[in-house]
Amino acid sequence: MNKPSLLLIPALAAALGLFSCSNRSGSESAASTDSTQRYIEERLAGYAPVRLTADLSGLTDNERQMIPLLIQAAQIMDDLYWQQCYGKKDSLLNAVTDDKTKQFVRINYGPWDKLNEDKPFLPGVGPKPLGAQFYPADMTKEELEKANVADKMGLYSLIRRDSTGKLYSIPYHVAYKEPLQRAAALLKQASELAEDPGLKRYLQLRSEALVTDKYDPSDIAWLDMKNNTVDCIIGPIESYEDGLYNARTAYEAYVLIKDKEWSRRLAKYVAMLPELQQGLPVDAQYKKESPGTSSELNAYDIIYYAGHCNSGGKTIAVNLPNDEEIQKSKGTRRSQLKNAMRAKFDQIMMPIAKEFIDPSQLSQVQFDAFFADVMFHEVAHGLGIKNTVNGKGTVRAALQEQSSWLEEAKADILGLYMVTRLVEKGELPGPIENYYTTFMAGILRSVRFGAGEAHGKANMLAFNFFQEKGAFEKTSGGHYKVNHDKFRAAINELSNLILTLQGTGDKAQVEALQKDKAVVRPELQADLNQLQQKGIPVDIVFEQGPAVLGLQATASR
């Protein structure tokens, strides 16, 4: 069953150590406390508060009753993510009496700073285990690989030790049985309110999936529903938290309102994927797979985040489901979270651009270009190759913990490739300079998430590769100026490199690339420090929930 975390004891001791000095001299304790408090206050200032709202005037009465139920289910996912990421949250939060420290712990779902390479920010807390709470804290990769354990690389199971120290696996639906049953009941109740048949079926199947760990039927039902206004993405989805194998998935939830007008405008691009796949700047063997064209592009206003997507840097676009077989047969749905994107653009990206983009190019940084760059990043996950060309299996299996960051880098660069081709074809409004310069500003925004996180590594690879290719220069005035011709050439070169590495499944080469180029170098770090000193936020933090939306909580049965 879900046993107490071995990390809980030192983390709790560290939290208590912030406010107790019984085992240290008064001066040492005060210095440690002051240093911790200064760090936390500085880091908290990097989160801009956002009131997460949307226009609900077009919803039916049933939809308005459904949303609080979906939010309650999402809150259970939030609690489960705490257990996966850290352990029992109440023990830690109850030990912390300082409000700012408690707030920062909540943002990070534990005592490690997610946007600073998981640096521990409470005294006495050691490095975050690569395997989070998916594995025993003292387990090594070699031990698991040699052990006779079922489901070693399972998406929906934990690895634990029995009383003799032997490793075994336990399914999520067993380890988290009681909270998952509560969440499933809430989804079932919400399904009874659903007026759209597709949404009703999806919520019913997702309810069943939570208590069986059989998610494929509900993923397919989610792709099949087309006319719903309310949406909910919920369950164990992304594997970034598993730093050992990039295998086990973390719980999260999004509650969404579809913007049907924006979604209609985006629909045409999916049909262009096969042609774009064939034009990829790489040898034919690395683009022989056919991307699904049943995928959708939709725009949403998000009204609630929970769990993994709410930790550290907030997700602003989603490409799901992750299952490669479903992607090949059914495609994916790319969801753009429009209101969250606008908040990041206004409060973070434009202040960064004004600070560091060359004044002659500042007018090229635009929200529509940002929206397109993010959107085609998600679409580009469907391009390229899912299986190695040399019999090593899927790219994900071959590259293991190196797969996620390289896949994010692929999506960044192939998204730019798509934008370039679509502007040339007249399918996107130009000029192309807007998209390239906006992407440059976007790198400076998202690299602040830290090179310890998959998206941060991806951005650092692009930044360092583009710099070496002369795609931008640092002017004497301290601004970044894009060379648009060299930028385009660098897109093609980096696309070729990434797709080749994925196709060959060469993990050693990917590790070497990460160590060489997916890093923050001193000159860039100085610029990032300057942004912090000027008080420009790193990310956003939400005030959210039924009360913020003007909705009354719905009683669950």
Coordinates of C-alpha atoms in Angstrom, one line a residue:
M1 CA 0.0 0.0 0.0
N2 CA 1.0 3.7 0.0
K3 CA 3.6 3.7 2.7
P4 CA 4.9 6.9 4.4
S5 CA 7.8 8.5 2.5
L6 CA 11.3 8.0 3.8
L7 CA 11.8 11.7 2.8
L8 CA 9.2 12.9 5.1
I9 CA 11.3 12.7 8.2
P10 CA 14.2 14.9 7.0
A11 CA 11.9 17.3 5.3
L12 CA 9.8 17.7 8.4
A13 CA 12.8 18.2 10.5
A14 CA 14.0 20.9 8.1
A15 CA 10.7 22.7 8.2
L16 CA 10.7 22.6 11.9
G17 CA 14.3 23.7 11.9
L18 CA 13.1 27.0 10.3
F19 CA 11.5 28.0 13.6
S20 CA 13.4 26.0 16.3
C21 CA 17.0 26.4 17.3
S22 CA 17.2 24.0 20.2
N23 CA 20.1 22.0 18.6
R24 CA 22.1 25.0 17.3
S25 CA 23.5 28.2 18.5
G26 CA 21.2 31.2 18.4
S27 CA 23.4 33.0 15.8
E28 CA 23.6 30.0 13.5
S29 CA 19.9 29.5 13.6
A30 CA 19.1 33.1 13.0
A31 CA 21.5 33.2 10.0
S32 CA 20.0 30.0 8.5
T33 CA 16.4 31.3 9.0
D34 CA 17.2 34.7 7.6
S35 CA 18.9 33.2 4.5
T36 CA 16.0 30.8 3.9
Q37 CA 13.4 33.6 4.3
R38 CA 15.3 35.9 1.9
Y39 CA 15.4 33.1 -0.7
I40 CA 11.8 32.3 -0.4
E41 CA 10.7 36.0 -0.5
E42 CA 12.8 36.5 -3.7
R43 CA 11.4 33.4 -5.3
L44 CA 7.8 34.2 -4.4
A45 CA 8.2 37.6 -6.1
G46 CA 8.8 35.7 -9.3
Y47 CA 5.2 34.5 -9.4
A48 CA 2.6 36.9 -10.7
P49 CA -0.9 36.3 -9.2
V50 CA -3.6 35.6 -11.8
R51 CA -7.3 35.4 -11.0
L52 CA -8.4 32.4 -13.2
T53 CA -11.8 33.3 -14.7
A54 CA -13.7 32.9 -17.9
D55 CA -17.0 34.0 -19.5
L56 CA -19.5 31.4 -18.3
S57 CA -22.6 33.3 -19.5
G58 CA -23.1 30.8 -22.4
L59 CA -23.2 27.7 -20.1
T60 CA -26.4 25.8 -19.4
D61 CA -27.6 25.3 -15.8
N62 CA -26.4 21.7 -15.9
E63 CA -22.9 22.8 -17.1
R64 CA -22.7 25.3 -14.3
Q65 CA -23.6 22.6 -11.8
M66 CA -21.1 20.2 -13.4
I67 CA -18.1 22.5 -13.0
P68 CA -17.8 22.4 -9.1
L69 CA -18.0 18.6 -9.3
L70 CA -15.1 18.4 -11.8
I71 CA -13.1 20.8 -9.6
Q72 CA -13.7 18.6 -6.5
A73 CA -12.4 15.6 -8.5
A74 CA -9.4 17.8 -9.7
Q75 CA -8.6 18.6 -6.0
I76 CA -8.3 14.9 -5.3
M77 CA -5.7 14.7 -8.2
D78 CA -3.9 17.5 -6.5
D79 CA -3.6 15.6 -3.3
L80 CA -2.4 12.5 -5.1
Y81 CA 0.3 14.4 -6.9
W82 CA 1.5 15.6 -3.5
Q83 CA 1.9 12.0 -2.5
Q84 CA 3.8 11.2 -5.7
C85 CA 6.0 14.2 -5.6
Y86 CA 6.8 14.5 -1.9
G87 CA 4.7 12.5 0.5
K88 CA 2.0 13.5 3.0
K89 CA 1.6 17.2 2.5
D90 CA -0.2 17.9 5.8
S91 CA 2.8 16.9 7.9
L92 CA 5.0 19.3 6.1
L93 CA 2.5 22.2 5.9
N94 CA 1.5 21.9 9.5
A95 CA 5.2 22.1 10.6
V96 CA 5.7 25.4 8.7
T97 CA 4.2 28.4 10.5
D98 CA 5.5 31.1 8.3
D99 CA 2.9 32.1 5.7
K100 CA 5.3 32.9 2.9
T101 CA 7.2 29.6 3.4
K102 CA 3.9 27.7 3.4
Q103 CA 2.9 29.5 0.2
F104 CA 6.1 28.6 -1.5
V105 CA 5.9 25.0 -0.4
R106 CA 2.4 24.8 -1.9
I107 CA 3.6 26.2 -5.2
N108 CA 6.3 23.6 -5.4
Y109 CA 4.4 20.7 -3.9
G110 CA 7.2 20.1 -1.5
P111 CA 10.5 21.6 -0.3
W112 CA 12.3 21.7 -3.7
D113 CA 12.2 24.7 -6.0
K114 CA 10.9 23.4 -9.3
L115 CA 11.9 26.5 -11.3
N116 CA 15.5 26.4 -9.9
E117 CA 16.5 22.8 -10.8
D118 CA 14.7 21.4 -7.7
K119 CA 17.0 23.2 -5.3
P120 CA 16.0 22.4 -1.7
F121 CA 14.9 25.6 0.0
L122 CA 14.3 24.3 3.5
P123 CA 17.5 23.7 5.7
G124 CA 18.4 20.1 6.1
V125 CA 16.5 18.9 3.0
G126 CA 18.7 16.9 0.6
P127 CA 18.4 16.7 -3.1
K128 CA 15.1 15.6 -4.5
P129 CA 15.2 11.9 -5.4
L130 CA 15.2 11.4 -9.2
G131 CA 12.4 8.9 -8.8
A132 CA 10.3 11.2 -6.6
Q133 CA 7.9 8.9 -4.6
F134 CA 7.4 6.4 -7.3
Y135 CA 10.2 4.2 -6.0
P136 CA 11.8 3.5 -2.6
A137 CA 14.3 6.3 -1.7
D138 CA 17.2 3.9 -1.4
M139 CA 16.5 2.0 -4.6
T140 CA 19.0 2.2 -7.5
K141 CA 18.2 1.7 -11.2
E142 CA 20.4 -1.3 -11.3
E143 CA 18.6 -2.9 -8.4
L144 CA 15.2 -2.6 -10.1
E145 CA 16.6 -3.8 -13.5
K146 CA 18.0 -7.0 -11.8
A147 CA 14.9 -7.6 -9.7
N148 CA 12.1 -10.0 -10.5
V149 CA 9.3 -7.4 -10.5
A150 CA 6.3 -7.3 -12.6
D151 CA 5.5 -3.9 -14.3
K152 CA 9.0 -2.5 -13.9
M153 CA 8.4 0.4 -16.2
G154 CA 4.6 0.7 -15.6
L155 CA 2.8 3.9 -16.3
Y156 CA 0.3 3.3 -13.5
S157 CA 2.1 1.5 -10.7
L158 CA 4.5 2.2 -7.8
I159 CA 7.6 0.2 -6.8
R160 CA 7.8 -0.6 -3.1
R161 CA 9.6 -2.9 -0.7
D162 CA 8.0 -5.7 1.3
S163 CA 9.0 -6.5 4.9
T164 CA 12.0 -8.4 3.8
G165 CA 13.3 -5.6 1.6
K166 CA 12.2 -7.3 -1.7
L167 CA 10.9 -4.9 -4.4
Y168 CA 7.4 -5.3 -5.7
S169 CA 5.0 -3.2 -7.8
I170 CA 1.5 -2.0 -6.7
P171 CA -1.0 -0.5 -9.2
Y172 CA -2.1 3.0 -8.6
H173 CA -5.8 2.0 -8.3
V174 CA -4.8 -0.2 -5.3
A175 CA -2.3 2.1 -3.7
Y176 CA -4.6 5.1 -3.9
K177 CA -7.9 3.2 -3.8
E178 CA -10.0 5.4 -1.5
P179 CA -9.3 8.8 -3.0
L180 CA -9.6 7.4 -6.5
Q181 CA -13.0 6.0 -5.7
R182 CA -14.1 9.4 -4.5
A183 CA -12.9 11.1 -7.6
A184 CA -14.6 8.4 -9.8
A185 CA -17.9 9.0 -8.0
L186 CA -17.6 12.7 -8.7
L187 CA -17.0 12.1 -12.4
K188 CA -20.0 9.8 -12.5
Q189 CA -22.1 12.4 -10.9
A190 CA -20.9 15.0 -13.4
S191 CA -21.7 12.6 -16.3
E192 CA -25.3 12.5 -15.2
L193 CA -25.5 16.3 -15.7
A194 CA -23.8 16.2 -19.1
E195 CA -26.1 17.1 -22.0
D196 CA -23.5 16.3 -24.7
P197 CA -23.5 12.6 -25.4
G198 CA -19.7 12.6 -26.1
L199 CA -18.9 14.3 -22.8
K200 CA -21.3 12.0 -20.9
R201 CA -19.6 8.9 -22.3
Y202 CA -16.1 10.2 -21.7
L203 CA -16.8 11.1 -18.1
Q204 CA -18.3 7.7 -17.5
L205 CA -15.4 5.9 -19.0
R206 CA -12.9 8.2 -17.2
S207 CA -14.6 7.4 -13.9
E208 CA -14.1 3.7 -14.6
A209 CA -10.5 4.3 -15.6
L210 CA -9.5 5.9 -12.3
V211 CA -10.4 2.8 -10.4
T212 CA -9.0 0.3 -12.9
D213 CA -5.9 2.0 -14.5
K214 CA -7.3 1.1 -17.9
Y215 CA -7.3 4.5 -19.6
D216 CA -7.3 3.7 -23.3
P217 CA -11.1 3.5 -23.7
S218 CA -11.6 6.9 -22.1
D219 CA -8.7 8.4 -24.1
I220 CA -10.5 7.3 -27.3
A221 CA -13.8 8.6 -26.0
W222 CA -12.2 11.9 -25.3
L223 CA -10.9 12.2 -28.8
D224 CA -14.3 11.2 -30.2
M225 CA -16.2 13.9 -28.4
K226 CA -16.5 17.0 -30.6
N227 CA -19.4 19.3 -29.6
N228 CA -18.9 19.7 -25.8
T229 CA -18.4 23.1 -24.2
V230 CA -17.1 21.9 -20.8
D231 CA -14.0 19.6 -20.8
C232 CA -12.0 17.9 -18.1
I233 CA -8.6 16.3 -18.5
I234 CA -7.9 14.2 -15.4
G235 CA -5.8 11.3 -14.3
P236 CA -2.2 10.2 -14.3
I237 CA -0.8 11.6 -17.5
E238 CA 2.7 13.0 -17.8
S239 CA 5.9 11.2 -16.8
Y240 CA 8.3 14.1 -16.3
E241 CA 8.2 13.7 -12.5
D242 CA 9.9 10.2 -12.9
G243 CA 13.5 11.3 -13.3
L244 CA 14.8 7.7 -13.1
Y245 CA 13.0 6.2 -16.1
N246 CA 10.6 8.8 -17.4
A247 CA 8.0 6.0 -17.2
R248 CA 5.6 6.5 -14.3
T249 CA 2.9 9.1 -14.7
A250 CA 1.8 11.8 -12.3
Y251 CA -1.8 12.9 -11.4
E252 CA -3.2 16.2 -12.7
A253 CA -6.4 17.8 -13.9
Y254 CA -7.6 20.7 -16.0
V255 CA -11.1 22.0 -16.1
L256 CA -11.8 23.8 -19.4
I257 CA -14.3 25.9 -21.3
K258 CA -14.0 25.5 -25.1
D259 CA -13.8 28.7 -27.2
K260 CA -15.6 27.3 -30.2
E261 CA -15.0 30.3 -32.4
W262 CA -11.2 30.2 -32.0
S263 CA -11.3 26.4 -32.3
R264 CA -13.0 26.6 -35.7
R265 CA -10.2 28.9 -36.9
L266 CA -7.6 26.3 -36.0
A267 CA -9.3 23.3 -37.4
K268 CA -7.7 23.4 -40.9
Y269 CA -4.1 22.9 -39.9
V270 CA -4.3 19.3 -38.9
A271 CA -5.1 18.2 -42.5
M272 CA -1.8 19.6 -43.5
L273 CA 0.3 17.3 -41.3
P274 CA 1.1 14.6 -43.9
E275 CA 2.4 17.2 -46.4
L276 CA 4.5 18.9 -43.6
Q277 CA 5.8 15.5 -42.5
Q278 CA 7.1 14.7 -46.0
G279 CA 8.9 18.1 -46.1
L280 CA 10.8 17.6 -42.9
P281 CA 14.5 18.4 -43.4
V282 CA 15.8 14.9 -42.6
D283 CA 16.5 11.7 -44.5
A284 CA 13.4 9.7 -45.6
Q285 CA 13.8 6.9 -43.1
Y286 CA 13.2 9.4 -40.2
K287 CA 9.9 10.6 -41.6
K288 CA 8.4 7.5 -43.0
E289 CA 5.6 7.3 -40.3
S290 CA 2.3 9.0 -41.2
P291 CA 0.9 11.4 -38.7
G292 CA -2.8 11.0 -37.8
T293 CA -5.1 13.6 -39.4
S294 CA -8.0 13.0 -37.1
S295 CA -6.3 15.1 -34.5
E296 CA -7.9 18.4 -33.4
L297 CA -6.7 21.9 -32.6
N298 CA -8.9 23.6 -30.0
A299 CA -8.7 26.8 -27.9
Y300 CA -9.9 26.9 -24.4
D301 CA -10.2 29.1 -21.3
I302 CA -8.9 27.1 -18.4
I303 CA -10.8 27.6 -15.1
Y304 CA -8.9 25.1 -12.8
Y305 CA -5.4 23.6 -12.6
A306 CA -4.5 20.7 -10.2
G307 CA -1.5 18.5 -9.6
H308 CA 1.4 18.2 -12.0
C309 CA 0.3 20.9 -14.4
N310 CA -0.1 23.3 -11.5
S311 CA 3.4 22.8 -10.1
G312 CA 6.2 25.3 -10.8
G313 CA 5.7 26.5 -14.4
K314 CA 2.1 26.4 -15.4
T315 CA 1.1 24.5 -18.6
I316 CA -0.4 26.6 -21.3
A317 CA -0.9 24.0 -24.0
V318 CA -1.6 20.3 -24.0
N319 CA -1.1 17.6 -26.6
L320 CA -2.8 14.3 -25.6
P321 CA -3.2 11.4 -25.3
N322 CA 0.5 10.3 -25.0
D323 CA -0.1 6.6 -26.0
E324 CA 1.8 6.1 -29.2
E325 CA -0.7 3.5 -30.6
I326 CA -3.7 5.8 -30.0
Q327 CA -1.7 8.6 -31.6
K328 CA -1.1 6.6 -34.7
S329 CA -4.7 5.3 -35.0
K330 CA -6.7 8.3 -33.7
G331 CA -4.3 11.2 -33.6
T332 CA -4.3 13.7 -30.6
R333 CA -6.1 16.8 -29.4
R334 CA -3.9 19.9 -29.1
S335 CA -5.5 22.2 -26.6
Q336 CA -4.4 25.8 -26.3
L337 CA -5.2 27.4 -23.0
K338 CA -5.8 30.9 -24.2
N339 CA -6.5 32.9 -21.1
A340 CA -3.4 31.4 -19.3
M341 CA -1.3 32.2 -22.4
R342 CA -2.5 35.8 -22.5
A343 CA -1.6 36.2 -18.8
K344 CA 1.9 34.9 -19.4
F345 CA 2.4 37.1 -22.5
D346 CA 1.2 40.3 -20.8
Q347 CA 2.8 39.8 -17.4
I348 CA 6.0 38.1 -18.3
M349 CA 6.9 37.9 -21.9
M350 CA 6.4 41.5 -22.9
P351 CA 8.4 42.8 -19.9
I352 CA 11.2 40.5 -20.9
A353 CA 11.1 41.5 -24.5
K354 CA 11.2 45.2 -23.5
E355 CA 14.3 44.5 -21.4
F356 CA 16.3 42.3 -23.9
I357 CA 14.9 42.3 -27.4
D358 CA 16.6 44.8 -29.7
P359 CA 14.4 47.9 -29.9
S360 CA 14.4 47.7 -33.7
Q361 CA 12.7 44.3 -33.5
L362 CA 10.5 44.8 -30.4
S363 CA 7.4 45.4 -32.5
Q364 CA 7.7 41.9 -33.9
V365 CA 6.9 40.4 -30.5
Q366 CA 3.2 39.8 -30.7
F367 CA 0.6 37.7 -28.9
D368 CA -0.8 36.1 -32.1
A369 CA 2.8 34.9 -33.0
F370 CA 3.2 33.6 -29.4
F371 CA -0.1 31.8 -29.7
A372 CA 1.0 30.2 -33.0
D373 CA 4.5 29.3 -31.7
V374 CA 3.0 27.5 -28.7
M375 CA 0.2 25.9 -30.8
F376 CA 2.5 24.5 -33.4
H377 CA 4.8 23.2 -30.7
E378 CA 1.9 21.0 -29.6
V379 CA 1.0 20.1 -33.2
A380 CA 4.7 19.2 -33.9
H381 CA 4.6 16.4 -31.3
G382 CA 2.7 14.5 -34.0
L383 CA 5.4 14.9 -36.6
G384 CA 8.7 13.0 -36.9
I385 CA 9.1 9.5 -35.6
K386 CA 7.7 7.4 -32.7
N387 CA 9.7 4.3 -33.4
T388 CA 13.4 3.9 -33.9
V389 CA 14.6 2.9 -37.4
N390 CA 17.0 0.2 -36.1
G391 CA 14.9 -2.1 -34.1
K392 CA 15.4 -0.5 -30.6
G393 CA 11.6 -0.2 -30.2
T394 CA 9.9 3.1 -29.5
V395 CA 11.9 6.3 -29.1
R396 CA 10.6 6.6 -25.6
A397 CA 11.8 3.1 -24.6
A398 CA 15.2 3.6 -26.3
L399 CA 16.0 7.0 -24.7
Q400 CA 14.3 6.4 -21.3
E401 CA 14.8 9.4 -19.0
Q402 CA 16.4 11.3 -21.9
S403 CA 13.3 11.0 -24.1
S404 CA 11.1 13.8 -22.6
W405 CA 13.4 16.7 -22.9
L406 CA 14.5 15.7 -26.5
E407 CA 10.8 15.3 -27.5
E408 CA 10.1 18.8 -26.1
A409 CA 13.1 20.2 -28.1
K410 CA 11.7 18.4 -31.2
A411 CA 8.3 20.0 -30.7
D412 CA 9.9 23.5 -30.3
I413 CA 11.9 23.3 -33.5
L414 CA 9.4 21.4 -35.7
G415 CA 6.8 23.9 -34.5
L416 CA 9.0 26.7 -36.0
Y417 CA 9.5 24.6 -39.1
M418 CA 5.7 24.3 -39.5
V419 CA 5.2 28.0 -38.9
T420 CA 7.8 28.8 -41.6
R421 CA 6.2 26.5 -44.2
L422 CA 2.6 27.8 -43.4
V423 CA 3.6 31.4 -43.8
E424 CA 5.2 30.6 -47.1
K425 CA 2.0 28.8 -48.2
G426 CA -0.1 31.8 -47.1
E427 CA -1.9 29.7 -44.5
L428 CA -0.6 31.9 -41.7
P429 CA -0.3 35.7 -41.8
G430 CA 3.2 37.0 -42.0
P431 CA 5.7 38.3 -41.7
I432 CA 7.8 35.3 -40.6
E433 CA 10.1 37.8 -38.6
N434 CA 7.3 38.1 -36.0
Y435 CA 7.3 34.4 -35.2
Y436 CA 11.1 34.1 -35.0
T437 CA 11.6 37.2 -32.8
T438 CA 8.6 36.2 -30.6
F439 CA 10.2 32.7 -30.3
M440 CA 13.4 34.3 -29.2
A441 CA 11.6 36.2 -26.5
G442 CA 9.8 33.0 -25.6
I443 CA 13.1 31.2 -25.0
L444 CA 14.2 33.9 -22.6
R445 CA 10.9 33.5 -20.8
S446 CA 10.7 29.7 -20.5
V447 CA 14.4 29.0 -19.9
R448 CA 13.9 30.6 -16.5
F449 CA 12.1 27.4 -15.6
G450 CA 15.5 26.0 -15.2
A451 CA 17.6 23.5 -17.2
G452 CA 16.7 20.8 -14.7
E453 CA 13.2 20.6 -16.3
A454 CA 12.3 19.0 -19.7
H455 CA 11.0 22.2 -21.3
G456 CA 13.9 24.2 -19.8
K457 CA 16.5 21.8 -21.3
A458 CA 14.7 22.0 -24.6
N459 CA 14.9 25.8 -24.6
M460 CA 18.6 25.8 -23.6
L461 CA 19.4 23.4 -26.5
A462 CA 17.7 25.8 -28.9
F463 CA 19.3 28.9 -27.4
N464 CA 22.9 27.5 -27.4
F465 CA 22.5 25.9 -30.9
F466 CA 21.1 29.0 -32.4
Q467 CA 23.7 31.2 -30.8
E468 CA 26.5 29.0 -32.2
K469 CA 24.9 29.2 -35.7
G470 CA 24.7 33.0 -35.5
A471 CA 20.9 33.0 -35.5
F472 CA 21.0 35.9 -33.0
E473 CA 23.6 38.1 -31.6
K474 CA 24.1 40.1 -28.4
T475 CA 24.5 43.7 -29.2
S476 CA 26.7 46.2 -27.5
G477 CA 23.6 47.6 -25.8
G478 CA 22.9 44.2 -24.2
H479 CA 20.0 43.3 -26.4
Y480 CA 19.3 40.1 -28.4
K481 CA 19.0 40.7 -32.2
V482 CA 17.7 38.0 -34.4
N483 CA 19.3 37.2 -37.8
H484 CA 16.2 35.9 -39.5
D485 CA 18.0 34.1 -42.4
K486 CA 20.4 32.3 -40.1
F487 CA 17.5 31.6 -37.7
R488 CA 15.7 29.7 -40.5
A489 CA 18.9 27.7 -41.4
A490 CA 19.4 26.8 -37.8
I491 CA 15.8 25.5 -37.5
N492 CA 16.5 23.0 -40.4
E493 CA 19.9 21.9 -38.9
L494 CA 18.5 21.3 -35.4
S495 CA 15.4 19.6 -36.8
N496 CA 17.7 17.2 -38.6
L497 CA 19.9 16.5 -35.6
I498 CA 17.0 15.8 -33.2
L499 CA 15.0 13.6 -35.6
T500 CA 18.2 11.6 -36.4
L501 CA 18.9 11.1 -32.7
Q502 CA 15.3 10.0 -32.0
G503 CA 15.4 7.6 -35.0
T504 CA 18.6 5.9 -34.0
G505 CA 17.6 5.8 -30.3
D506 CA 21.2 6.6 -29.4
K507 CA 20.9 7.4 -25.7
A508 CA 24.6 8.1 -25.2
Q509 CA 24.6 10.8 -27.9
V510 CA 21.5 12.4 -26.4
E511 CA 23.1 12.5 -23.0
A512 CA 26.2 14.1 -24.5
L513 CA 24.1 16.7 -26.3
Q514 CA 22.3 17.5 -23.0
K515 CA 25.5 18.0 -21.1
D516 CA 27.0 20.1 -23.9
K517 CA 24.1 22.3 -24.9
A518 CA 21.1 21.9 -22.7
V519 CA 22.7 24.0 -20.0
V520 CA 22.5 27.6 -18.8
R521 CA 25.9 29.3 -19.6
P522 CA 27.2 32.1 -17.4
E523 CA 26.4 35.0 -19.8
L524 CA 22.8 34.0 -20.1
Q525 CA 22.6 33.4 -16.3
A526 CA 23.7 36.9 -15.7
D527 CA 20.8 38.1 -17.9
L528 CA 18.3 35.9 -16.1
N529 CA 19.6 37.3 -12.8
Q530 CA 19.0 40.8 -14.2
L531 CA 15.3 39.9 -14.9
Q532 CA 14.9 38.7 -11.3
Q533 CA 16.5 41.8 -9.9
K534 CA 14.1 43.9 -11.9
G535 CA 11.1 42.0 -10.5
I536 CA 9.9 40.5 -13.8
P537 CA 7.9 37.3 -12.8
V538 CA 9.1 33.9 -13.8
D539 CA 5.6 32.4 -13.9
I540 CA 2.1 32.8 -12.7
V541 CA 0.2 31.5 -9.7
F542 CA -3.6 31.2 -9.6
E543 CA -6.4 32.3 -7.5
Q544 CA -9.0 29.7 -8.6
G545 CA -12.1 27.7 -7.7
P546 CA -15.9 27.9 -7.7
A547 CA -16.0 31.1 -5.6
V548 CA -13.7 32.9 -8.1
L549 CA -15.9 31.8 -10.9
G550 CA -19.1 32.9 -9.1
L551 CA -20.3 29.4 -8.8
Q552 CA -21.7 27.6 -5.7
A553 CA -20.1 24.3 -4.7
T554 CA -22.2 21.3 -5.7
A555 CA -22.8 18.8 -3.0
S556 CA -21.4 15.4 -4.0
R557 CA -23.4 12.2 -3.3

